[in-house]
């Protein structure tokens, strides 16, 4: 379940995707479904102690898990 923290919505461009893949490597994937992100995906970045990324649809599903 997603805990409270600040979150930000992103629409992934090719540039942002390349930068994040370079910084985070294979761990730059959805924390809910495990799929890698593609250009054009709409994702949430949730910031607590660490950053976690979710597809928008997956993040909304985590709000109802429980």
PDB file of C-alpha atoms in Angstrom:
ATOM      1  CA  UNK A   1       0.000   0.000   0.000  1.00  0.00           C
ATOM      2  CA  UNK A   2       1.243   3.479  -0.805  1.00  0.00           C
ATOM      3  CA  UNK A   3       2.013   5.569   2.254  1.00  0.00           C
ATOM      4  CA  UNK A   4       1.597   9.295   2.497  1.00  0.00           C
ATOM      5  CA  UNK A   5       4.264  11.503   1.060  1.00  0.00           C
ATOM      6  CA  UNK A   6       4.563  14.105  -1.594  1.00  0.00           C
ATOM      7  CA  UNK A   7       3.783  12.903  -5.081  1.00  0.00           C
ATOM      8  CA  UNK A   8       4.191  14.305  -8.539  1.00  0.00           C
ATOM      9  CA  UNK A   9       2.613  13.346 -11.844  1.00  0.00           C
ATOM     10  CA  UNK A  10       4.878  13.059 -14.908  1.00  0.00           C
ATOM     11  CA  UNK A  11       4.298  12.409 -18.588  1.00  0.00           C
ATOM     12  CA  UNK A  12       7.465  10.582 -19.645  1.00  0.00           C
ATOM     13  CA  UNK A  13       9.349  12.107 -22.529  1.00  0.00           C
ATOM     14  CA  UNK A  14      12.245  10.323 -24.205  1.00  0.00           C
ATOM     15  CA  UNK A  15      14.733  12.645 -22.484  1.00  0.00           C
ATOM     16  CA  UNK A  16      13.344  12.065 -18.972  1.00  0.00           C
ATOM     17  CA  UNK A  17      13.171   8.316 -19.579  1.00  0.00           C
ATOM     18  CA  UNK A  18      16.833   8.168 -20.690  1.00  0.00           C
ATOM     19  CA  UNK A  19      18.013  10.185 -17.690  1.00  0.00           C
ATOM     20  CA  UNK A  20      16.111   8.053 -15.185  1.00  0.00           C
ATOM     21  CA  UNK A  21      17.237   4.784 -16.792  1.00  0.00           C
ATOM     22  CA  UNK A  22      20.829   5.995 -16.591  1.00  0.00           C
ATOM     23  CA  UNK A  23      20.466   7.022 -12.939  1.00  0.00           C
ATOM     24  CA  UNK A  24      18.369   4.142 -11.633  1.00  0.00           C
ATOM     25  CA  UNK A  25      19.047   1.360 -14.136  1.00  0.00           C
ATOM     26  CA  UNK A  26      16.734  -1.628 -14.096  1.00  0.00           C
ATOM     27  CA  UNK A  27      15.013  -0.474 -10.892  1.00  0.00           C
ATOM     28  CA  UNK A  28      13.189   2.255 -12.855  1.00  0.00           C
ATOM     29  CA  UNK A  29       9.941   0.331 -13.193  1.00  0.00           C
ATOM     30  CA  UNK A  30       6.460   0.378 -11.693  1.00  0.00           C
ATOM     31  CA  UNK A  31       6.491  -0.641  -8.029  1.00  0.00           C
ATOM     32  CA  UNK A  32       3.001  -2.154  -8.337  1.00  0.00           C
ATOM     33  CA  UNK A  33       2.988  -4.182 -11.567  1.00  0.00           C
ATOM     34  CA  UNK A  34       6.740  -4.443 -12.232  1.00  0.00           C
ATOM     35  CA  UNK A  35       6.568  -3.320 -15.877  1.00  0.00           C
ATOM     36  CA  UNK A  36       9.218  -1.043 -17.346  1.00  0.00           C
ATOM     37  CA  UNK A  37       8.110   2.454 -18.292  1.00  0.00           C
ATOM     38  CA  UNK A  38       7.856   3.544 -21.924  1.00  0.00           C
ATOM     39  CA  UNK A  39       7.855   6.965 -23.591  1.00  0.00           C
ATOM     40  CA  UNK A  40       4.428   8.566 -23.179  1.00  0.00           C
ATOM     41  CA  UNK A  41       3.505   6.752 -19.953  1.00  0.00           C
ATOM     42  CA  UNK A  42       1.894   8.868 -17.267  1.00  0.00           C
ATOM     43  CA  UNK A  43       3.535   8.042 -13.944  1.00  0.00           C
ATOM     44  CA  UNK A  44       3.446   9.130 -10.317  1.00  0.00           C
ATOM     45  CA  UNK A  45       6.654   9.654  -8.380  1.00  0.00           C
ATOM     46  CA  UNK A  46       5.957   9.262  -4.657  1.00  0.00           C
ATOM     47  CA  UNK A  47       8.583  10.775  -2.382  1.00  0.00           C
ATOM     48  CA  UNK A  48       8.971   9.521   1.192  1.00  0.00           C
ATOM     49  CA  UNK A  49      12.453   8.527   2.312  1.00  0.00           C
ATOM     50  CA  UNK A  50      13.022   7.045  -1.149  1.00  0.00           C
ATOM     51  CA  UNK A  51      11.264   7.671  -4.423  1.00  0.00           C
ATOM     52  CA  UNK A  52       8.870   5.055  -5.793  1.00  0.00           C
ATOM     53  CA  UNK A  53       7.359   5.144  -9.255  1.00  0.00           C
ATOM     54  CA  UNK A  54       3.933   3.922 -10.321  1.00  0.00           C
ATOM     55  CA  UNK A  55       1.892   3.971 -13.517  1.00  0.00           C
ATOM     56  CA  UNK A  56      -1.044   6.310 -12.966  1.00  0.00           C
ATOM     57  CA  UNK A  57      -3.525   3.419 -13.152  1.00  0.00           C
ATOM     58  CA  UNK A  58      -1.422   1.313 -10.747  1.00  0.00           C
ATOM     59  CA  UNK A  59      -1.122   4.155  -8.233  1.00  0.00           C
ATOM     60  CA  UNK A  60      -4.890   4.550  -8.237  1.00  0.00           C
ATOM     61  CA  UNK A  61      -5.242   0.799  -7.600  1.00  0.00           C
ATOM     62  CA  UNK A  62      -2.917   0.998  -4.579  1.00  0.00           C
ATOM     63  CA  UNK A  63      -5.214   3.558  -2.992  1.00  0.00           C
ATOM     64  CA  UNK A  64      -7.970   0.921  -2.869  1.00  0.00           C
ATOM     65  CA  UNK A  65      -5.774  -2.008  -1.744  1.00  0.00           C
ATOM     66  CA  UNK A  66      -6.020  -2.642   1.762  1.00  0.00           C
TER      67      UNK A  66
END
